[in-house]
Coordinates of N, CA and C in Angstrom, one line a residue:
X163 N -37.8 -9.0 46.4 CA -39.3 -9.3 46.6 C -39.3 -10.1 45.2
X164 N -40.2 -11.3 45.6 CA -40.1 -12.2 44.2 C -41.5 -11.4 43.3
X165 N -41.2 -11.9 42.1 CA -42.6 -11.8 40.9 C -43.8 -12.1 41.9
X166 N -43.9 -13.6 42.4 CA -45.2 -14.0 42.5 C -45.8 -13.3 43.8
X167 N -44.8 -12.7 44.8 CA -44.8 -12.3 46.3 C -45.7 -10.5 45.7
X168 N -45.1 -10.0 44.6 CA -45.8 -8.9 44.2 C -46.8 -8.8 43.9
X169 N -47.1 -10.1 42.8 CA -48.6 -10.4 42.4 C -49.3 -10.6 43.6
X170 N -49.2 -11.3 44.3 CA -50.3 -11.6 45.5 C -50.4 -10.4 46.4
X171 N -49.5 -9.2 46.5 CA -50.0 -8.4 47.0 C -50.7 -7.5 46.4
X172 N -50.4 -7.0 45.0 CA -51.5 -6.4 44.0 C -52.7 -7.2 44.2
X173 N -52.7 -8.2 43.7 CA -54.0 -8.9 43.6 C -54.8 -8.7 45.1
X174 N -54.3 -9.0 46.3 CA -54.8 -8.7 47.4 C -55.4 -7.5 47.7
X175 N -54.3 -6.1 47.5 CA -55.2 -4.6 47.5 C -56.2 -4.5 46.3
X176 N -56.4 -4.9 45.2 CA -57.7 -5.2 44.6 C -58.6 -5.7 45.2
X177 N -58.6 -7.4 45.7 CA -59.6 -7.5 46.4 C -60.0 -6.8 47.5
X178 N -59.6 -6.3 48.5 CA -59.8 -5.5 49.4 C -60.8 -4.7 48.8
X179 N -60.3 -3.7 47.5 CA -61.2 -2.7 47.0 C -62.3 -3.4 46.5
X180 N -62.6 -4.7 46.2 CA -63.6 -5.2 45.7 C -64.4 -5.6 46.7
X181 N -64.0 -5.9 47.8 CA -64.6 -6.2 49.1 C -65.3 -5.3 49.6
X182 N -64.5 -3.8 49.5 CA -65.0 -2.5 50.1 C -66.4 -2.5 49.2
X183 N -66.5 -2.6 47.8 CA -67.6 -2.0 47.3 C -68.6 -2.9 47.2
X184 N -68.6 -4.2 47.6 CA -69.4 -5.3 48.2 C -70.1 -4.9 49.3
X185 N -69.2 -4.1 50.4 CA -70.0 -3.7 51.2 C -71.0 -2.6 51.2
X186 N -70.4 -1.6 50.3 CA -70.7 -0.4 50.2 C -72.3 -0.5 49.2
X187 N -72.2 -1.9 48.1 CA -73.3 -1.2 47.3 C -73.7 -3.0 47.1
X188 N -75.0 -3.1 47.4 CA -75.5 -4.7 47.1 C -75.7 -4.9 45.5
X189 N -75.5 -4.0 44.5 CA -75.4 -4.2 43.1 C -74.3 -4.8 43.2
X190 N -73.3 -4.4 43.4 CA -71.6 -4.8 43.3 C -71.8 -6.0 43.6
X191 N -72.4 -6.1 45.0 CA -72.3 -7.6 45.5 C -72.8 -8.9 44.9
X192 N -74.1 -8.6 44.0 CA -74.6 -9.3 43.4 C -73.9 -9.8 42.0
X193 N -73.2 -8.6 41.4 CA -72.1 -9.2 40.3 C -71.1 -9.9 40.5
X194 N -70.2 -9.6 41.8 CA -69.3 -10.1 42.3 C -69.5 -11.5 42.5
X195 N -70.5 -11.9 43.3 CA -71.2 -13.0 43.6 C -71.2 -14.1 42.2
X196 N -72.0 -13.5 41.2 CA -71.9 -14.3 40.2 C -70.8 -14.6 39.4
X197 N -69.8 -13.7 39.2 CA -68.5 -14.1 39.0 C -67.5 -15.0 39.7
X198 N -68.0 -15.0 41.2 CA -67.2 -16.0 41.9 C -68.2 -17.5 41.9
X199 N -69.4 -17.4 41.8 CA -70.0 -18.3 41.6 C -69.4 -19.1 40.1
X200 N -69.3 -18.5 39.1 CA -69.3 -19.1 38.0 C -67.7 -19.4 37.9
X201 N -66.8 -18.9 38.1 CA -65.6 -19.0 38.2 C -65.1 -20.6 39.4
X202 N -66.1 -20.7 40.4 CA -65.5 -21.6 41.5 C -66.5 -22.8 41.2
X203 N -67.3 -22.6 39.9 CA -68.0 -23.9 39.5 C -67.0 -24.4 38.6
X204 N -66.4 -23.6 37.7 CA -65.8 -24.0 36.6 C -64.4 -24.5 37.3
X205 N -64.1 -24.4 38.6 CA -62.5 -25.0 38.8 C -63.0 -26.2 39.7
X206 N -63.9 -26.2 40.4 CA -64.6 -27.8 40.8 C -65.1 -28.5 39.8
X207 N -65.5 -28.4 38.7 CA -65.8 -29.1 37.7 C -64.3 -29.6 36.9
X208 N -63.1 -28.8 36.8 CA -61.9 -29.3 36.2 C -61.4 -30.3 37.3
X209 N -61.8 -29.9 38.7 CA -60.8 -31.2 39.6 C -61.6 -32.2 39.9
X210 N -63.1 -32.2 39.6 CA -64.1 -33.3 39.5 C -63.7 -34.3 38.4
X211 N -63.3 -33.7 37.3 CA -63.2 -34.5 35.9 C -61.9 -35.0 35.9
X212 N -61.0 -34.5 36.7 CA -59.7 -34.8 37.0 C -60.0 -36.5 38.1
X213 N -60.5 -36.4 39.1 CA -60.6 -37.2 40.0 C -61.2 -38.5 39.1
X214 N -62.3 -38.1 39.0 CA -63.4 -39.5 38.3 C -63.5 -39.1 36.7
X215 N -62.3 -39.3 36.1 CA -61.9 -39.1 34.9 C -63.0 -40.3 34.1
X216 N -62.8 -41.5 34.7 CA -63.6 -42.7 34.0 C -64.9 -43.0 34.5
X217 N -65.4 -41.8 35.6 CA -66.9 -42.0 36.1 C -67.5 -41.4 35.7
X218 N -68.9 -41.1 34.9 CA -69.6 -39.8 34.5 C -70.6 -40.2 35.9
X219 N -71.0 -40.9 36.3 CA -72.2 -40.7 37.6 C -71.4 -40.2 38.4
X220 N -70.5 -40.4 39.0 CA -69.8 -39.1 40.1 C -69.3 -38.5 39.5
X221 N -68.9 -37.8 38.5 CA -68.8 -36.3 38.1 C -70.2 -35.9 38.3
X222 N -71.0 -36.3 37.9 CA -72.4 -35.8 37.6 C -73.0 -35.7 39.5
X223 N -72.9 -36.1 39.9 CA -73.0 -36.5 41.6 C -72.7 -35.4 42.2
X224 N -71.2 -35.1 42.2 CA -70.6 -34.4 42.7 C -70.9 -32.6 42.3
X225 N -70.8 -32.8 40.8 CA -71.1 -31.7 40.7 C -72.4 -30.8 40.8
X226 N -73.6 -31.7 40.8 CA -74.5 -31.0 41.0 C -74.9 -30.8 42.6
X227 N -74.1 -31.4 43.6 CA -74.3 -31.0 44.8 C -73.3 -30.0 44.9
X228 N -72.1 -29.6 44.5 CA -71.6 -28.2 44.5 C -72.3 -27.1 43.7
X229 N -72.9 -27.3 42.8 CA -73.7 -26.5 42.0 C -74.9 -26.0 42.9
X230 N -75.5 -27.0 43.5 CA -76.8 -26.7 44.6 C -75.8 -25.7 46.0
X231 N -75.0 -26.1 46.2 CA -74.1 -25.5 47.5 C -73.8 -24.2 47.2
X232 N -73.0 -23.8 46.1 CA -72.1 -22.6 45.6 C -73.5 -21.6 45.3
X233 N -74.9 -22.1 44.7 CA -75.9 -21.4 44.1 C -76.3 -20.7 45.6
X234 N -76.8 -21.7 46.5 CA -77.3 -21.6 48.0 C -76.4 -20.7 48.4
X235 N -75.0 -20.7 48.7 CA -74.3 -19.7 49.1 C -74.4 -18.2 49.1
X236 N -74.4 -18.2 47.7 CA -74.3 -17.0 47.0 C -75.9 -16.3 47.0
X237 N -76.8 -17.2 47.1 CA -77.8 -16.6 47.1 C -78.3 -16.0 48.6
X238 N -77.9 -16.9 49.6 CA -78.3 -16.3 50.9 C -77.2 -15.2 51.4
X239 N -76.0 -15.3 50.8 CA -75.3 -14.2 51.0 C -75.8 -12.9 50.7
X240 N -76.3 -13.1 49.5 CA -76.7 -11.8 48.9 C -78.4 -11.4 50.0
X241 N -79.4 -12.2 49.9 CA -80.7 -12.0 50.9 C -80.2 -11.4 52.2
X242 N -79.1 -12.2 52.7 CA -79.1 -11.9 54.2 C -78.5 -10.6 54.2
X243 N -77.3 -10.0 53.0 CA -76.7 -8.4 53.2 C -77.8 -7.4 52.9
X244 N -79.2 -7.6 53.0 CA -80.2 -7.0 52.1 C -80.7 -6.1 53.4
X245 N -80.2 -6.9 54.8 CA -80.6 -6.5 55.9 C -79.3 -6.0 56.8
X246 N -79.2 -4.7 57.3 CA -78.0 -4.1 57.6 C -76.9 -4.8 58.9
X247 N -78.2 -5.2 59.8 CA -77.4 -5.9 60.8 C -76.6 -7.3 60.3
X248 N -77.4 -7.9 59.4 CA -77.2 -9.3 59.1 C -75.6 -9.2 58.1
X249 N -75.9 -8.0 57.4 CA -74.8 -7.7 56.4 C -73.6 -7.3 57.1
X250 N -73.7 -6.8 58.1 CA -72.3 -6.4 59.1 C -71.9 -7.6 59.9
X251 N -72.8 -8.5 60.2 CA -72.4 -9.8 60.8 C -71.4 -10.8 59.9
X252 N -72.3 -10.9 58.1 CA -71.8 -11.4 57.5 C -70.2 -11.0 57.3
X253 N -70.1 -10.1 57.1 CA -68.7 -9.5 56.6 C -67.8 -9.6 57.9
X254 N -68.1 -9.4 58.9 CA -67.4 -9.5 60.2 C -67.0 -11.0 60.3
X255 N -67.9 -12.2 59.9 CA -67.6 -13.7 60.0 C -66.3 -13.8 58.4
X256 N -66.6 -12.8 57.6 CA -65.7 -13.0 56.5 C -64.6 -12.5 56.6
X257 N -64.2 -11.4 57.7 CA -63.0 -11.1 57.8 C -62.4 -11.9 58.7
X258 N -63.0 -12.4 59.5 CA -62.8 -13.3 60.5 C -62.1 -14.6 60.0
X259 N -62.7 -14.9 58.7 CA -61.9 -16.1 58.1 C -60.5 -15.6 57.4
X260 N -60.6 -14.2 57.1 CA -59.2 -13.7 56.7 C -58.4 -13.9 57.6
X261 N -58.7 -13.4 59.2 CA -57.9 -13.2 60.2 C -57.6 -14.4 60.2
X262 N -58.3 -15.1 60.2 CA -57.8 -16.9 60.6 C -56.6 -17.5 59.6
X263 N -56.8 -16.9 58.1 CA -55.9 -17.4 57.5 C -54.6 -16.6 57.6
X264 N -54.9 -15.5 58.0 CA -53.2 -14.6 58.2 C -52.9 -15.5 59.3
X265 N -53.4 -15.4 60.4 CA -53.0 -16.3 61.7 C -52.3 -17.4 61.1
X266 N -52.9 -18.3 60.6 CA -52.2 -19.4 60.2 C -51.1 -19.7 59.3
X267 N -51.0 -18.6 58.4 CA -49.7 -18.4 57.8 C -48.7 -18.0 58.3
X268 N -48.8 -16.7 59.4 CA -47.8 -16.2 59.8 C -47.3 -16.9 60.9
X269 N -48.2 -17.7 61.9 CA -47.7 -18.4 62.7 C -46.9 -19.8 62.1
X270 N -47.5 -20.2 61.1 CA -46.6 -21.5 60.5 C -45.3 -21.0 59.9
X271 N -45.2 -19.6 59.3 CA -43.9 -19.3 59.1 C -43.1 -19.1 60.2
X272 N -43.6 -18.6 60.9 CA -42.4 -18.2 61.9 C -42.2 -19.2 63.4
X273 N -43.2 -20.0 63.5 CA -42.7 -21.1 64.5 C -42.5 -22.9 63.5
X274 N -43.1 -22.8 62.5 CA -43.0 -23.8 61.6 C -43.7 -25.3 62.9
X275 N -42.9 -26.1 63.0 CA -42.9 -27.3 63.7 C -43.9 -28.5 63.1
X276 N -44.3 -29.0 63.9 CA -45.1 -30.8 63.1 C -45.9 -30.2 62.2
X277 N -46.2 -31.1 61.3 CA -47.0 -31.0 60.4 C -48.3 -31.3 60.6
X278 N -49.3 -30.5 60.1 CA -50.9 -31.1 60.3 C -51.4 -32.6 60.0
X279 N -50.9 -32.6 58.6 CA -51.5 -33.4 57.7 C -50.8 -33.6 56.6
X280 N -50.8 -35.1 55.9 CA -50.4 -35.2 54.9 C -51.3 -34.4 53.8
X281 N -52.4 -34.2 53.9 CA -53.0 -33.9 52.5 C -52.8 -32.6 52.4
X282 N -52.0 -31.7 53.4 CA -51.8 -30.4 53.1 C -50.6 -30.2 53.9
X283 N -49.4 -30.4 53.0 CA -48.0 -30.5 53.9 C -47.3 -29.1 54.2
X284 N -48.1 -27.9 53.8 CA -47.6 -26.5 53.8 C -48.3 -26.4 55.5
X285 N -49.2 -27.0 56.1 CA -49.7 -26.7 57.3 C -49.4 -27.3 58.0
X286 N -49.2 -26.7 59.5 CA -48.8 -27.0 60.7 C -49.5 -27.0 61.7
X287 N -48.9 -27.5 63.0 CA -50.1 -27.4 64.2 C -49.6 -26.0 64.9
X288 N -48.5 -25.4 64.6 CA -48.4 -24.1 65.0 C -49.2 -22.9 63.9
X289 N -49.6 -23.6 62.8 CA -50.3 -22.5 62.1 C -52.5 -22.5 62.3
X290 N -52.4 -23.9 63.0 CA -53.5 -24.2 63.4 C -54.0 -23.5 64.7
X291 N -52.9 -23.3 65.3 CA -53.0 -22.3 66.9 C -52.8 -21.1 66.4
X292 N -52.4 -20.3 65.4 CA -52.2 -19.1 64.8 C -53.7 -18.8 64.7
X293 N -54.2 -19.7 63.6 CA -55.3 -19.2 62.9 C -56.6 -19.2 64.0
X294 N -56.8 -19.7 65.1 CA -57.4 -19.7 66.2 C -57.0 -18.1 66.9
X295 N -56.0 -18.2 67.1 CA -55.8 -16.7 68.1 C -55.9 -15.5 67.3
X296 N -55.7 -15.5 66.0 CA -56.1 -14.5 65.3 C -57.9 -14.6 65.1
X297 N -58.2 -15.4 64.7 CA -59.8 -15.3 64.8 C -60.7 -14.7 65.5
X298 N -60.3 -15.3 66.9 CA -60.7 -15.0 68.1 C -60.8 -13.5 68.5
X299 N -58.9 -13.4 68.4 CA -58.8 -11.5 68.9 C -59.4 -10.8 68.0
X300 N -59.3 -11.0 66.7 CA -60.4 -10.2 65.5 C -61.5 -10.1 66.1
X301 N -62.7 -10.9 66.0 CA -63.8 -10.8 66.4 C -64.4 -10.4 67.7
X302 N -63.1 -10.6 68.6 CA -63.2 -10.2 69.8 C -63.3 -8.7 69.9
X303 N -62.2 -8.0 69.2 CA -62.0 -6.8 69.5 C -63.1 -5.7 68.3
X304 N -63.5 -6.2 67.3 CA -64.4 -5.8 66.5 C -66.0 -5.6 66.8
X305 N -66.2 -6.8 67.6 CA -67.4 -6.2 68.0 C -67.5 -5.8 69.6
X306 N -66.2 -5.6 70.2 CA -66.3 -4.8 71.7 C -66.2 -3.3 70.8
X307 N -65.6 -3.0 69.4 CA -65.6 -1.9 69.0 C -67.0 -1.4 68.4
X308 N -68.2 -2.4 68.4 CA -69.6 -2.1 68.1 C -70.4 -2.1 69.0
X309 N -69.7 -3.0 70.1 CA -70.8 -3.1 71.2 C -70.6 -2.6 72.3
X310 N -69.1 -2.3 72.5 CA -68.4 -1.6 73.7 C -68.7 -2.8 75.1
X311 N -68.8 -4.2 74.7 CA -68.8 -4.9 75.6 C -67.8 -6.2 75.0
X312 N -67.8 -7.0 76.5 CA -66.8 -8.3 76.1 C -68.0 -9.5 76.4
X313 N -67.8 -10.4 75.1 CA -68.7 -11.7 75.5 C -68.0 -12.7 75.2
X314 N -67.7 -13.7 76.4 CA -66.7 -14.9 75.6 C -67.4 -16.1 75.1
X315 N -68.5 -16.0 74.4 CA -69.3 -16.5 73.6 C -68.4 -16.1 72.1
X316 N -68.3 -14.8 72.0 CA -68.0 -14.3 71.1 C -66.5 -14.9 70.4
X317 N -65.5 -15.5 71.8 CA -64.3 -16.2 71.4 C -64.8 -17.6 70.8
X318 N -65.8 -18.1 71.1 CA -66.1 -19.4 70.9 C -66.6 -19.4 69.3
X319 N -67.3 -18.3 69.3 CA -67.8 -18.2 68.0 C -66.3 -18.2 66.8
X320 N -65.6 -17.3 67.0 CA -64.3 -16.8 66.3 C -63.4 -18.7 66.1
X321 N -63.6 -19.0 67.4 CA -62.8 -20.4 67.2 C -63.5 -21.4 66.3
X322 N -64.8 -21.6 66.5 CA -65.7 -22.3 65.5 C -65.3 -22.0 64.2
X323 N -65.6 -20.5 63.8 CA -65.2 -20.0 62.3 C -63.9 -20.4 61.7
X324 N -62.9 -20.1 62.7 CA -61.5 -20.7 62.4 C -61.5 -22.2 61.8
X325 N -61.7 -23.0 63.0 CA -61.8 -24.6 62.7 C -63.0 -25.1 61.0
X326 N -64.0 -24.6 60.9 CA -64.7 -24.5 60.0 C -64.1 -24.2 58.6
X327 N -63.3 -23.2 58.8 CA -62.4 -22.3 57.5 C -61.2 -23.4 57.0
X328 N -60.6 -23.7 58.2 CA -59.7 -24.9 58.1 C -59.8 -25.9 57.2
X329 N -61.0 -26.8 57.9 CA -62.0 -27.8 57.5 C -61.8 -27.4 55.9
X330 N -62.9 -26.7 55.5 CA -63.0 -26.6 54.6 C -61.9 -26.0 53.6
X331 N -60.7 -25.7 53.8 CA -59.4 -25.6 53.3 C -59.1 -27.1 53.0
X332 N -58.9 -27.8 54.1 CA -58.2 -29.0 54.1 C -59.2 -29.9 52.9
X333 N -60.4 -29.9 53.1 CA -61.0 -30.6 52.1 C -60.8 -30.7 50.6
X334 N -60.7 -29.1 50.2 CA -60.4 -28.8 49.5 C -58.8 -29.2 48.6
X335 N -58.0 -28.7 49.8 CA -56.5 -29.5 49.4 C -56.6 -30.9 49.2
X336 N -57.4 -31.6 49.5 CA -57.5 -33.1 49.6 C -58.0 -33.2 48.0
X337 N -59.0 -32.3 47.5 CA -59.3 -32.9 46.1 C -58.2 -32.6 45.3
X338 N -57.6 -31.3 45.6 CA -56.7 -31.0 44.5 C -55.4 -31.7 44.9
X339 N -55.4 -32.4 45.8 CA -54.2 -33.5 45.6 C -54.5 -35.0 45.2
X340 N -56.2 -35.5 45.2 CA -56.3 -36.1 44.6 C -56.5 -36.0 42.8
X341 N -56.5 -35.1 42.6 CA -56.5 -34.4 41.1 C -55.1 -34.3 40.3
X342 N -54.0 -34.2 41.3 CA -52.6 -33.7 41.2 C -52.3 -32.3 40.6
X343 N -53.3 -31.4 41.3 CA -53.3 -29.9 40.9 C -52.6 -29.3 41.9
X344 N -51.8 -28.4 41.9 CA -51.2 -27.5 42.9 C -52.5 -26.5 43.0
X345 N -52.8 -25.7 42.1 CA -54.1 -24.7 42.4 C -55.4 -25.0 41.9
X346 N -56.2 -24.6 42.0 CA -57.6 -25.0 41.7 C -57.6 -24.4 40.0
X347 N -56.8 -23.2 39.9 CA -56.9 -21.9 38.6 C -55.8 -21.3 38.8
X348 N -56.1 -20.3 37.9 CA -54.7 -19.0 38.1 C -55.7 -17.7 37.2
X349 N -56.9 -17.8 38.0 CA -57.3 -16.4 37.8 C -56.8 -15.2 38.8
X350 N -56.5 -15.7 39.9 CA -56.0 -14.3 40.4 C -54.3 -14.6 41.1
X351 N -53.7 -13.7 40.2 CA -52.3 -13.9 40.0 C -51.9 -13.8 41.5
X352 N -50.9 -14.7 42.0 CA -50.2 -14.9 43.0 C -51.1 -15.9 44.3
X353 N -52.3 -16.0 43.4 CA -53.1 -16.6 44.7 C -53.7 -17.9 44.4
X354 N -53.9 -18.4 42.8 CA -54.4 -19.4 42.4 C -55.7 -18.8 41.8
X355 N -56.4 -19.9 41.6 CA -57.9 -19.8 41.6 C -58.5 -19.2 42.3
X356 N -60.0 -19.0 42.2 CA -61.1 -18.5 43.2 C -61.4 -19.3 44.0
X357 N -61.0 -20.7 43.7 CA -61.6 -21.8 45.0 C -60.6 -21.9 46.0
X358 N -59.2 -21.6 45.4 CA -58.1 -21.3 46.5 C -58.3 -20.2 47.6
X359 N -58.9 -19.2 47.1 CA -59.1 -18.3 48.2 C -60.4 -18.4 48.8
X360 N -61.3 -18.8 48.6 CA -62.6 -19.0 49.2 C -63.0 -20.3 49.4
X361 N -62.1 -21.1 49.5 CA -62.5 -22.5 49.9 C -62.6 -22.5 51.4
X362 N -61.9 -21.9 52.2 CA -62.1 -22.1 53.9 C -63.3 -21.5 54.1
X363 N -63.5 -20.1 53.5 CA -65.0 -19.3 53.3 C -66.3 -19.9 53.3
X364 N -66.4 -20.8 52.1 CA -67.2 -21.5 51.9 C -68.2 -22.1 52.9
X365 N -67.0 -22.6 53.9 CA -67.7 -23.6 55.1 C -67.6 -22.4 56.2
X366 N -66.5 -21.8 56.3 CA -66.7 -20.9 57.7 C -67.5 -19.6 57.9
X367 N -67.9 -19.2 56.6 CA -69.3 -18.3 57.0 C -70.7 -18.9 57.6
X368 N -71.1 -20.2 56.8 CA -72.2 -20.5 56.9 C -72.4 -21.2 58.7
X369 N -70.7 -22.0 59.0 CA -70.8 -22.4 60.3 C -70.7 -21.2 61.3
X370 N -70.1 -20.3 61.0 CA -69.9 -19.3 61.8 C -71.0 -18.4 62.0
X371 N -72.0 -18.4 61.2 CA -73.2 -17.8 61.1 C -74.4 -18.4 61.9
X372 N -74.2 -19.8 61.6 CA -75.1 -21.1 62.5 C -74.8 -21.0 64.0
X373 N -73.4 -20.7 64.4 CA -72.7 -20.6 65.7 C -73.4 -19.3 66.8
X374 N -73.1 -18.4 65.7 CA -74.3 -17.1 66.1 C -75.6 -17.3 66.5
X375 N -76.4 -17.7 65.6 CA -77.7 -17.8 65.9 C -77.8 -18.6 67.1
X376 N -77.2 -19.8 67.5 CA -77.2 -21.0 68.5 C -76.9 -20.1 69.6
X377 N -75.8 -19.4 69.8 CA -75.4 -18.6 70.8 C -76.3 -17.4 71.3
X378 N -76.7 -16.6 70.1 CA -77.5 -15.6 70.2 C -79.0 -15.3 69.9

């Protein structure tokens, strides 16, 4: 097993432990959201400064938009988590995003096939299909476990969440490609930067939450 893969496994274990702490305690959640927000901003600033190296106005414009977005994301995440049923929903959507990522990686490695886009050369059409399957099955199983009933709308929400995650992932891949960066940072050994881990989540959770409100 390569050193990079070992680092990835160790970091993943730590991240799941931190996720458990966030679920268990809102104070931990607030602290980790601050850390996530700070590192996300720093990594985004680095990317934007490289893309618009000679255009201060665009640097300011895009940085301001992302500051507002990341602050709103973290604030709403924390506020909604004050209510138990909404907290459960948010973490189901979070894990659905994780399932989407795992499905894309697994299917992409096993089936390979045509590339999805030049923006992110590692992404394949089979990976997209795997993301949709994994996210839909996960959210269907977890909601059945909690409610003891099947609902086809849940599958639609799973697919919408997965597609949103992949769009978010592709968007940040595009930015990194434009800035000639492989990773947004090196804060997470084996994973890259914080943005590399949450790029899909930043869009997946809000859109997944909105789709849940629409269908229910």
